mmCIF file of C-alpha atoms in Angstrom:
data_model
loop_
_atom_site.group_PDB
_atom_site.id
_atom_site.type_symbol
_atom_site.label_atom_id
_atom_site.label_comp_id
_atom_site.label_asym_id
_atom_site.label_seq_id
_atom_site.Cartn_x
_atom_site.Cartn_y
_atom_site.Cartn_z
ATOM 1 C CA UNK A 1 99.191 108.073 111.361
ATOM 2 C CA UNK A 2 100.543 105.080 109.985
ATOM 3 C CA UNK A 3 102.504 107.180 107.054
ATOM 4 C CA UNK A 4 104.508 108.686 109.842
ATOM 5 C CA UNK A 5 105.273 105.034 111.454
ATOM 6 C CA UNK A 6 106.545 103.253 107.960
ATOM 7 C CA UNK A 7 108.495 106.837 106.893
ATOM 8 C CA UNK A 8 110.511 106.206 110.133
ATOM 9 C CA UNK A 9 111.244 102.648 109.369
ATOM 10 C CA UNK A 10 112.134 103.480 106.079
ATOM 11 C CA UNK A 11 114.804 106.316 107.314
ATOM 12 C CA UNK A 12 115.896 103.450 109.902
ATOM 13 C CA UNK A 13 116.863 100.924 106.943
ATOM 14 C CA UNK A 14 118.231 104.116 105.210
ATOM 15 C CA UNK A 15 120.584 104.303 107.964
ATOM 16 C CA UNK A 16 122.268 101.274 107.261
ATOM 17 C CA UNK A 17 122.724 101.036 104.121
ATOM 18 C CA UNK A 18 125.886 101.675 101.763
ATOM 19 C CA UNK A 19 125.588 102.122 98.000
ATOM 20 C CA UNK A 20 128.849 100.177 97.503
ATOM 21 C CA UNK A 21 127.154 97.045 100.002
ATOM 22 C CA UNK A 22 127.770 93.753 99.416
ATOM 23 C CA UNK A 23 124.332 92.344 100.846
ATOM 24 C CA UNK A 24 120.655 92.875 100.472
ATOM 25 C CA UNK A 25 117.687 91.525 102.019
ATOM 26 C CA UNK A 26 115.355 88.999 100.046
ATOM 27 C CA UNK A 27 111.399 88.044 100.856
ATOM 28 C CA UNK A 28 111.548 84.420 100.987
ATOM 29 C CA UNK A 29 107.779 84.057 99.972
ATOM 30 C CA UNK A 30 107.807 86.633 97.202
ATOM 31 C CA UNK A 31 111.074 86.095 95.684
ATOM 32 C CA UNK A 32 111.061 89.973 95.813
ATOM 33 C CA UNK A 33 113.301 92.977 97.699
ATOM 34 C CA UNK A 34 110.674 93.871 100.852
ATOM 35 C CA UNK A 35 109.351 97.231 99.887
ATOM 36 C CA UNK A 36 110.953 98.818 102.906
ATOM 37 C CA UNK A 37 114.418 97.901 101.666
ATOM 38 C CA UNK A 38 113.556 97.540 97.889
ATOM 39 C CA UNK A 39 117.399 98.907 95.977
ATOM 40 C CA UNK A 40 119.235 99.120 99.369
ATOM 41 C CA UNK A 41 122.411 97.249 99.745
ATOM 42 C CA UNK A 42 124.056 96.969 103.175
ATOM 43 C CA UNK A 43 128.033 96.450 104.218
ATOM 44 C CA UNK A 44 127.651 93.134 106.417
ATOM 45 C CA UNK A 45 125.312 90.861 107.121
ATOM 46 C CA UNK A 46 124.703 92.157 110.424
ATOM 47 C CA UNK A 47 123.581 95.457 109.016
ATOM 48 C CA UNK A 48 121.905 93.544 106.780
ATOM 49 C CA UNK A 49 120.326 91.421 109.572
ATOM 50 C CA UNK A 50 119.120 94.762 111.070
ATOM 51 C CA UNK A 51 117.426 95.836 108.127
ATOM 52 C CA UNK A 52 115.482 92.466 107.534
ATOM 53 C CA UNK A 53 113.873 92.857 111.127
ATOM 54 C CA UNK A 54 112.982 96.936 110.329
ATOM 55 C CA UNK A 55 111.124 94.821 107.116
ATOM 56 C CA UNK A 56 109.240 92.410 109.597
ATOM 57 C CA UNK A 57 108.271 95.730 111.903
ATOM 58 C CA UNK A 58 106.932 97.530 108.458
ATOM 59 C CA UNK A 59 104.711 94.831 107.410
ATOM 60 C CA UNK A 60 103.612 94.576 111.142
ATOM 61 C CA UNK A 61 102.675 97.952 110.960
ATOM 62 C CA UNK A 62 100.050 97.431 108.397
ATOM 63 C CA UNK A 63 99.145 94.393 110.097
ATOM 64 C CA UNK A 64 97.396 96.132 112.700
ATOM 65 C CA UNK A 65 94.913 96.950 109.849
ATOM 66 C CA UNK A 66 95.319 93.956 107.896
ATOM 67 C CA UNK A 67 95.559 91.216 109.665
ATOM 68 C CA UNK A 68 95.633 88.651 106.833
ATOM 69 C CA UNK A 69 98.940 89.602 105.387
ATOM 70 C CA UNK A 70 101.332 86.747 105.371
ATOM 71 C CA UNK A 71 104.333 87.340 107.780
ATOM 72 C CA UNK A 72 107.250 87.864 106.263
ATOM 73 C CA UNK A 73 110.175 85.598 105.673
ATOM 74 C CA UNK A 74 112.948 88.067 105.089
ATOM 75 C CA UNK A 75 116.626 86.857 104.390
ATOM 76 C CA UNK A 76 119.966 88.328 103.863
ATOM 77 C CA UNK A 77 122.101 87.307 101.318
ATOM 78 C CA UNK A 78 125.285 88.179 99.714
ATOM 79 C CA UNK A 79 124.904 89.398 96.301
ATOM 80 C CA UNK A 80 127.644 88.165 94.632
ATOM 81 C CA UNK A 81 126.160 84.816 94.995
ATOM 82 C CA UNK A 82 122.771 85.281 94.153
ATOM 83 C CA UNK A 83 119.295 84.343 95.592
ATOM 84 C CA UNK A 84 119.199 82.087 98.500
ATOM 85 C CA UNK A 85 118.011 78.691 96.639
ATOM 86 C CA UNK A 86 114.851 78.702 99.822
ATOM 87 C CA UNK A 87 113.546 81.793 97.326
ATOM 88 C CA UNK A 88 113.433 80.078 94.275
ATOM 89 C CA UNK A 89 111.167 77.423 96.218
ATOM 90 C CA UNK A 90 109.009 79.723 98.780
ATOM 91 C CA UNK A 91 107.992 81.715 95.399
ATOM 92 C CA UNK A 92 105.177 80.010 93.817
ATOM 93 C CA UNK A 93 103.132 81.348 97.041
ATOM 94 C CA UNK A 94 100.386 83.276 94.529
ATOM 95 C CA UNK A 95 98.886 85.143 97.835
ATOM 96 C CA UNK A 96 101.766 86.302 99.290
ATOM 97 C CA UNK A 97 102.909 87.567 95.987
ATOM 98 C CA UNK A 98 99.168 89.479 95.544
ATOM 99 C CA UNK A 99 98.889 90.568 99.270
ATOM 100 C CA UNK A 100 102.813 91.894 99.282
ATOM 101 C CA UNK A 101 102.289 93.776 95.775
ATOM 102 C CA UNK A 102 98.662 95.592 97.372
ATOM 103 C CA UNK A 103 100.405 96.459 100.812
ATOM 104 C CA UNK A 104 103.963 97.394 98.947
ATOM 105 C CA UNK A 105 101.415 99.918 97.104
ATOM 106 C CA UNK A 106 99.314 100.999 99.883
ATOM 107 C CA UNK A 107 102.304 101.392 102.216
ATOM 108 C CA UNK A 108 104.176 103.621 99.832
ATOM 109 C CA UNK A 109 101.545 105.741 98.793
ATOM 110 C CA UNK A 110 100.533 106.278 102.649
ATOM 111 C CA UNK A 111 104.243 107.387 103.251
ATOM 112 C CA UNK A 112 104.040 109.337 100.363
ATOM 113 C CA UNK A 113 101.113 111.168 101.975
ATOM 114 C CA UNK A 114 102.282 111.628 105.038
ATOM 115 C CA UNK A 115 105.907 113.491 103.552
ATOM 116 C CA UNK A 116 103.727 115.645 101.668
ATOM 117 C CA UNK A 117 101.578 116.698 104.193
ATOM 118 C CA UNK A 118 98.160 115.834 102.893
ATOM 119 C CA UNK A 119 96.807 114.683 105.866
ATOM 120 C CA UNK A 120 93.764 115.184 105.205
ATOM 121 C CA UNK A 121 93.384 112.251 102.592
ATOM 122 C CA UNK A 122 95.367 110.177 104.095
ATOM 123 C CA UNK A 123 93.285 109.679 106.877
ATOM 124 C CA UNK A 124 90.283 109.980 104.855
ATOM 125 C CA UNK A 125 91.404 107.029 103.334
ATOM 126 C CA UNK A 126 92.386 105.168 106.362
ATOM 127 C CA UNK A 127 88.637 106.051 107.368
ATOM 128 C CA UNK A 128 87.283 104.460 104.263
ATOM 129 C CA UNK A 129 89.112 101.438 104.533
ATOM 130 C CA UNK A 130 87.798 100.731 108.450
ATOM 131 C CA UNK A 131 84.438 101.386 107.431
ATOM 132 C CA UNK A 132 84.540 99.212 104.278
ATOM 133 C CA UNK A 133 86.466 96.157 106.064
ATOM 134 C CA UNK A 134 83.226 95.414 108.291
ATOM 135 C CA UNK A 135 81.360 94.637 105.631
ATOM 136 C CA UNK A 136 84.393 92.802 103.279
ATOM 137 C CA UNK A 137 83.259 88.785 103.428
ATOM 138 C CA UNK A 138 86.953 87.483 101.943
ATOM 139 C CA UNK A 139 89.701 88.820 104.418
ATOM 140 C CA UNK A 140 91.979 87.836 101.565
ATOM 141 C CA UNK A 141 90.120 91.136 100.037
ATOM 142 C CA UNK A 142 91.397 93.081 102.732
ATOM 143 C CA UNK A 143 94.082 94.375 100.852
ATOM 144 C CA UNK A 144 92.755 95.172 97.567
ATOM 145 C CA UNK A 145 90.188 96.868 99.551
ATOM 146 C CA UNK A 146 93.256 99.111 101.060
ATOM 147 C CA UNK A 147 94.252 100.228 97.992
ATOM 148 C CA UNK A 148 90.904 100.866 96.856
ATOM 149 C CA UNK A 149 90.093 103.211 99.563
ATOM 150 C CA UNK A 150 93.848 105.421 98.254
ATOM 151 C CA UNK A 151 92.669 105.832 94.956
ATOM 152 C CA UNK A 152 88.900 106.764 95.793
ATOM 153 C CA UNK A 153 89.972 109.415 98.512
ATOM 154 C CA UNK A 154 92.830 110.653 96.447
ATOM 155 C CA UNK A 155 90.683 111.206 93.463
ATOM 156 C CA UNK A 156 88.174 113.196 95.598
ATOM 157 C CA UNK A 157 90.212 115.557 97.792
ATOM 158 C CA UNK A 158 93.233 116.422 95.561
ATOM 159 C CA UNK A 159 94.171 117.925 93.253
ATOM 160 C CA UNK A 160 95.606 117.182 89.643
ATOM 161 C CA UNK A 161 98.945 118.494 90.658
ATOM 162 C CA UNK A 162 98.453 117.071 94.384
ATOM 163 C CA UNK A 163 97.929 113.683 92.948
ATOM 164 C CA UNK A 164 100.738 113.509 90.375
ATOM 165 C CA UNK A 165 103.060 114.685 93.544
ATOM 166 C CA UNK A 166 101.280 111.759 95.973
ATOM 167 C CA UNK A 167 101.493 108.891 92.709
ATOM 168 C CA UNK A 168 105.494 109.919 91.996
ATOM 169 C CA UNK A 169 106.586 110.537 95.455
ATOM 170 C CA UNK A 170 105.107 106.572 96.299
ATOM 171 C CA UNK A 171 107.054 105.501 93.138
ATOM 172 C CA UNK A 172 110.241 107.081 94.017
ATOM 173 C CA UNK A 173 109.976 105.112 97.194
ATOM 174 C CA UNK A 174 110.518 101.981 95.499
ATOM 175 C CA UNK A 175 114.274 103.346 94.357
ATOM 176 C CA UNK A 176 113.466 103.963 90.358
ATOM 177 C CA UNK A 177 115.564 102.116 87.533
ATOM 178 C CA UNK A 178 115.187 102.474 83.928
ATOM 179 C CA UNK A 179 114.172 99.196 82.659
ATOM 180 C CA UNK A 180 113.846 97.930 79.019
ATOM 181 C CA UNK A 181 110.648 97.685 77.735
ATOM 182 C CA UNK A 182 108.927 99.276 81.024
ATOM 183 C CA UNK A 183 105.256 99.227 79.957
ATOM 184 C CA UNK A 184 105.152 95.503 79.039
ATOM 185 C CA UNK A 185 107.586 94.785 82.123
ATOM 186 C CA UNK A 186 104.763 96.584 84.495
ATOM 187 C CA UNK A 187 102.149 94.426 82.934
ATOM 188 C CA UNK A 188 104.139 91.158 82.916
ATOM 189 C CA UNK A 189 104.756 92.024 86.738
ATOM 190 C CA UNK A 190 101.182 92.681 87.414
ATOM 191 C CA UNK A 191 100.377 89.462 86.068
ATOM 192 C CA UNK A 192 102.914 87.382 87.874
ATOM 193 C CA UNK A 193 101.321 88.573 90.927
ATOM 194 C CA UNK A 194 97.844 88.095 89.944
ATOM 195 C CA UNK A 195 96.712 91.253 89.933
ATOM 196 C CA UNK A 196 95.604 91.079 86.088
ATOM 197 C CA UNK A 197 95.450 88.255 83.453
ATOM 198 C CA UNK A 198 96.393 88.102 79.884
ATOM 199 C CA UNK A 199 97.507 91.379 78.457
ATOM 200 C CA UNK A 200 99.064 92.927 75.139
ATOM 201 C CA UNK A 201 100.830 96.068 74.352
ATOM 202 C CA UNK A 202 100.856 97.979 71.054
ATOM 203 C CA UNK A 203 102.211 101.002 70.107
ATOM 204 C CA UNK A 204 99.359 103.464 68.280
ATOM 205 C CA UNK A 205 100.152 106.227 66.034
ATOM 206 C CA UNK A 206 98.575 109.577 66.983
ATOM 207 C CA UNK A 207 95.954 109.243 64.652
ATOM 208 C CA UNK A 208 94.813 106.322 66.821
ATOM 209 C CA UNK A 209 95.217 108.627 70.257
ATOM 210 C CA UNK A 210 94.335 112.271 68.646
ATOM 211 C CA UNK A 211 90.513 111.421 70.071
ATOM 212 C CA UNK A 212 91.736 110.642 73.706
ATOM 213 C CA UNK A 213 90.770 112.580 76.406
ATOM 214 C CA UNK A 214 93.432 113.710 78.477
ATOM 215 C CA UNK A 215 91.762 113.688 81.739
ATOM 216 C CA UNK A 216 94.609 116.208 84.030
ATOM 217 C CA UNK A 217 95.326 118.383 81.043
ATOM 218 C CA UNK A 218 95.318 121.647 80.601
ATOM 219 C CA UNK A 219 94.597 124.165 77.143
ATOM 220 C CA UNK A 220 98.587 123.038 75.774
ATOM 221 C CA UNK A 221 98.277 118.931 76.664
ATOM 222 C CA UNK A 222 98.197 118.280 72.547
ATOM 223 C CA UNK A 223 100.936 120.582 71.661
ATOM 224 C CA UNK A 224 103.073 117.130 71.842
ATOM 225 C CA UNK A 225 100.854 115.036 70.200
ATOM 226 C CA UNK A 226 101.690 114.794 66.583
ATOM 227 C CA UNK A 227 104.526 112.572 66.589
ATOM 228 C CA UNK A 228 103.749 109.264 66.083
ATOM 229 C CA UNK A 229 104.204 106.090 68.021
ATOM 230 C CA UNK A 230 107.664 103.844 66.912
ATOM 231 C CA UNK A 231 107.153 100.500 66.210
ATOM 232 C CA UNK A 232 110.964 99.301 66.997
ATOM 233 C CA UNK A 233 110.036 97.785 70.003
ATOM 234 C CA UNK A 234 111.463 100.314 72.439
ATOM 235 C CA UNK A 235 108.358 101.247 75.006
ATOM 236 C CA UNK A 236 109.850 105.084 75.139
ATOM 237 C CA UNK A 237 107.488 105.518 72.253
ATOM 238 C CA UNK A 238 105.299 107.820 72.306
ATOM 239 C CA UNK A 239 101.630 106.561 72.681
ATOM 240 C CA UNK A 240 100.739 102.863 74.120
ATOM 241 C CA UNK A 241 97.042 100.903 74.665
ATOM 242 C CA UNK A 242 97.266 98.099 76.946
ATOM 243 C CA UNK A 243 94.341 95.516 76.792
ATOM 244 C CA UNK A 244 94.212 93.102 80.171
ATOM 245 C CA UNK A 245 91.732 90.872 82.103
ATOM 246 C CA UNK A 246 90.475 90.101 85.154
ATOM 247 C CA UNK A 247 91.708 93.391 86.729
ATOM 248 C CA UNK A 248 91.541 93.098 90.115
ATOM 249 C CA UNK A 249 90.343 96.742 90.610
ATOM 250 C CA UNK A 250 87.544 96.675 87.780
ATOM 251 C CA UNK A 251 85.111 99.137 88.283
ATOM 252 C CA UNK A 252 81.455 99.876 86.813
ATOM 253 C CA UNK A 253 81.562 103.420 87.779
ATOM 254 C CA UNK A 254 82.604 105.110 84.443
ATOM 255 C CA UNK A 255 86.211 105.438 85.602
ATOM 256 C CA UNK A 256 88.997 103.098 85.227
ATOM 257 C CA UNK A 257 91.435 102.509 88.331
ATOM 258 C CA UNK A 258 94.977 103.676 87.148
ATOM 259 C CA UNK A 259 96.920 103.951 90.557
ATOM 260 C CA UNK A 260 98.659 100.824 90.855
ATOM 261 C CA UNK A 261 99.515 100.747 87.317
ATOM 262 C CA UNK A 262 100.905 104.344 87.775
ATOM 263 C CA UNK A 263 102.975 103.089 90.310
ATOM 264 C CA UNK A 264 104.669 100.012 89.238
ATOM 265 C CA UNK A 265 105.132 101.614 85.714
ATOM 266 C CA UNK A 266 106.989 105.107 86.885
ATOM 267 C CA UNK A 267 108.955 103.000 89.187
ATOM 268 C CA UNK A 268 110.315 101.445 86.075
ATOM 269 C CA UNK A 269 110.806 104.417 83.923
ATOM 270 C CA UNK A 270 112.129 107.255 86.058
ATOM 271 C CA UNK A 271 113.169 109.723 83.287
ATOM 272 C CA UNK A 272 109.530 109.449 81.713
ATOM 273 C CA UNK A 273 106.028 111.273 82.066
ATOM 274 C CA UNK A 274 103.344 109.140 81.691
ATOM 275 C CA UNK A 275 99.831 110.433 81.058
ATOM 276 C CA UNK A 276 97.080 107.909 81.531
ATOM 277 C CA UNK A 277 94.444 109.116 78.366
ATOM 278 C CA UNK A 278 91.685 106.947 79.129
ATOM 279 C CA UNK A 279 90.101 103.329 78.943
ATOM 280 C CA UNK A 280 87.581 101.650 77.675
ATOM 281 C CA UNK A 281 85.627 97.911 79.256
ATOM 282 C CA UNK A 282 85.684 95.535 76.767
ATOM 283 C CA UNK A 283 83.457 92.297 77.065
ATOM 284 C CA UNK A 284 84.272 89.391 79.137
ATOM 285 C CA UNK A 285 86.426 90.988 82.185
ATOM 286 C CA UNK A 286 88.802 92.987 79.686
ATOM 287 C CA UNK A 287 90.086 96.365 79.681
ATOM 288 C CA UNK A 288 91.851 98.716 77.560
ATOM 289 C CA UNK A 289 93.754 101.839 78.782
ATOM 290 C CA UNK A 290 96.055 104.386 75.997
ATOM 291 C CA UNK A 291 99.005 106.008 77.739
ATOM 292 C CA UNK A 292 101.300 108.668 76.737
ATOM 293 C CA UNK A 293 105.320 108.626 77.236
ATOM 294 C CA UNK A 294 107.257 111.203 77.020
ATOM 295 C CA UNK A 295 111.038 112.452 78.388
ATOM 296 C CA UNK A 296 110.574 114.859 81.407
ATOM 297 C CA UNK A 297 111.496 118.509 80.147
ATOM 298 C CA UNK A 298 111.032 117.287 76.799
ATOM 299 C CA UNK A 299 112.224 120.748 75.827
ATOM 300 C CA UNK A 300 109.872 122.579 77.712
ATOM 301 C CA UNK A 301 106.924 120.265 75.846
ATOM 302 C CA UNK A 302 106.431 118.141 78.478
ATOM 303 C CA UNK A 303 103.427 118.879 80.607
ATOM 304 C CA UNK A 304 104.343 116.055 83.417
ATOM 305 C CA UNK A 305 102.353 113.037 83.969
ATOM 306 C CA UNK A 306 98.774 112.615 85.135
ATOM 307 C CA UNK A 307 95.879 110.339 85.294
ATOM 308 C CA UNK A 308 97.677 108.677 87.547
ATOM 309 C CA UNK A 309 94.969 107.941 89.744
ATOM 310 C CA UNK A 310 91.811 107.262 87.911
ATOM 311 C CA UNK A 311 90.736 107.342 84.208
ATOM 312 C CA UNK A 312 87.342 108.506 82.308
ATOM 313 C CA UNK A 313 86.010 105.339 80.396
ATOM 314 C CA UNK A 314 84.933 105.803 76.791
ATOM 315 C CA UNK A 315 80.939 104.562 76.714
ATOM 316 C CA UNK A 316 80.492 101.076 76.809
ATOM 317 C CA UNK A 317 77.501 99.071 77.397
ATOM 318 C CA UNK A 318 79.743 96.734 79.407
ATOM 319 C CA UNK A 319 79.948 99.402 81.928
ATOM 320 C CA UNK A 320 76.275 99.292 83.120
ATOM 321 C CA UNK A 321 75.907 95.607 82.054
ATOM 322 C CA UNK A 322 74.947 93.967 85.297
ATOM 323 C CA UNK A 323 74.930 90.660 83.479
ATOM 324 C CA UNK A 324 79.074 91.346 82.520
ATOM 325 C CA UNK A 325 81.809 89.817 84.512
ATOM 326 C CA UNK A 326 84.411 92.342 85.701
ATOM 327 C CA UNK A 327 85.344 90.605 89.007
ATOM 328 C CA UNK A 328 88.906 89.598 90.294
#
């Protein structure tokens, strides 16, 4: 399976690298670390060198399903002296940067899968993805469609606990650092990459959330919830709604797509729990999600994260409006 493949190219890059490394390997069209090699740093350029070519063989490995992703211009650099100035320039490419962010997701969570040993939806969702690709008119939807086909088969044949393991195992992949401000920094990145437009973040008191249905909980998820949200600007607070457009994984099904949110958000805030409440579709293309921070062992509060996957939308008549726009 073709978790098993990128795991093995992963441990390969693994091999070289040194945490005290003086060089790292750049995408040239993205302006971002290759997935395969995203926090590694390597002792000399030939190691280096080594690991850029295990980054080409990665991406060629999903190739063989997708074969509209951009090839890869990985290049070493020393890190001292910053980007290569051919990365500042290559970057604008809005594709590559769309493509790279769907396959970065895809690839992780499929080596996620494959480490855990749910094989079972991880070729289910391999499955879907074949079967759903003959009838895809834009290639260029090729990958969206791969991600897709994760969070509908991970939704259906695991578990709450199953998919919490599968959603942080794929973000750990991506070599976790606490960042400032990680919910708006998730958002901001999903927009650079085009994978939503326009978005705000506000922090809601309890009051706001206490109506929220926590879709993974169980009979103790609102023992936490009483302390409100802070307002000093620090996203560790406690309860968040987001409010995007043009989501590139809008649905109409009553359920709101959280996966590669999940994702790019726990890969920013690695001491955190983050429990997706639920969303609502606004009018014209927009969304609105509420999630839930809190520290991990939060003494002994903390019931982990979830909805990591997929939400419950609140009723909207947007939902079953066939006249509303919630197309990429």
């Amino acid at each position: 399976m073709v978790g098993g493949t990128l795991r093995d190219i992963r441990a390969e890059i693994r091999s070289l690298a040194r945490s005290d490394g003086d060089y790292a390997v750049v995408c040239g069209r993205t302006g971002s670390e290759p997935a395969a090699a995203t926090g590694r740093r390597f002792p000399d350029r030939r190691a280096a060198g080594e690991a850029a070519e295990l980054t080409r063989d990665y991406r060629a490995a999903l190739r063989r399903y997708d074969p509209n992703i951009p090839y890869d211009d990985p290049l070493v650099y020393e890190v001292s002296e910053g980007l290569p100035r051919a990365v500042t320039e290559a970057s604008a490419d809005e594709y590559a940067r769309y493509s790279a962010f769907c396959h970065d997701t895809a690839g992780a969570l499929f080596e996620a899968l494959s480490e855990l040993g749910y094989r079972e939806a991880e070729t289910a969702a391999m499955e879907t993805y074949l079967t759903l690709a003959e009838v895809v008119d834009d290639h260029d939807d090729f990958c969206l469609t791969l991600v897709w086909s994760l969070m509908s088969e991970l939704d259906v044949r695991l578990s709450a606990a199953e998919r919490r393991a599968a959603v942080e195992a794929a973000a750990d992949l991506f070599s976790p650092t606490a960042t400032p401000n990680p919910v708006d920094a998730t958002l901001r990145h999903l927009e650079a990459v085009g994978f939503v437009e326009g978005y705000s973040v506000r922090p809601i008191p309890d009051a706001e959330a206490d109506g929220a249905r926590d879709v993974d909980a169980g009979p103790d998820a609102r023992a936490d919830t009483r302390t409100d949200a802070r307002t000093d600007g620090d996203d560790s607070a406690r309860t968040w709604e987001l409010t995007f457009g043009d989501y590139a994984l809008a649905e109409r099904t009553g359920r709101i797509p959280t996966l590669p949110i999940a994702v790019a958000l726990l890969r920013r805030t690695p001491e955190r729990a983050v429990r997706f409440l639920d969303g609502e579709a606004l009018s014209d293309g927009r969304w609105r999600l509420r999630l839930r921070m809190s520290p991990k062992g939060d003494g002994g509060r903390d019931p982990g994260s979830a909805g990591l996957v997929s939400v419950e939308a609140v009723e909207n008549r947007w939902l079953n409006d066939t006249g509303a726009s919630l197309e990429r």
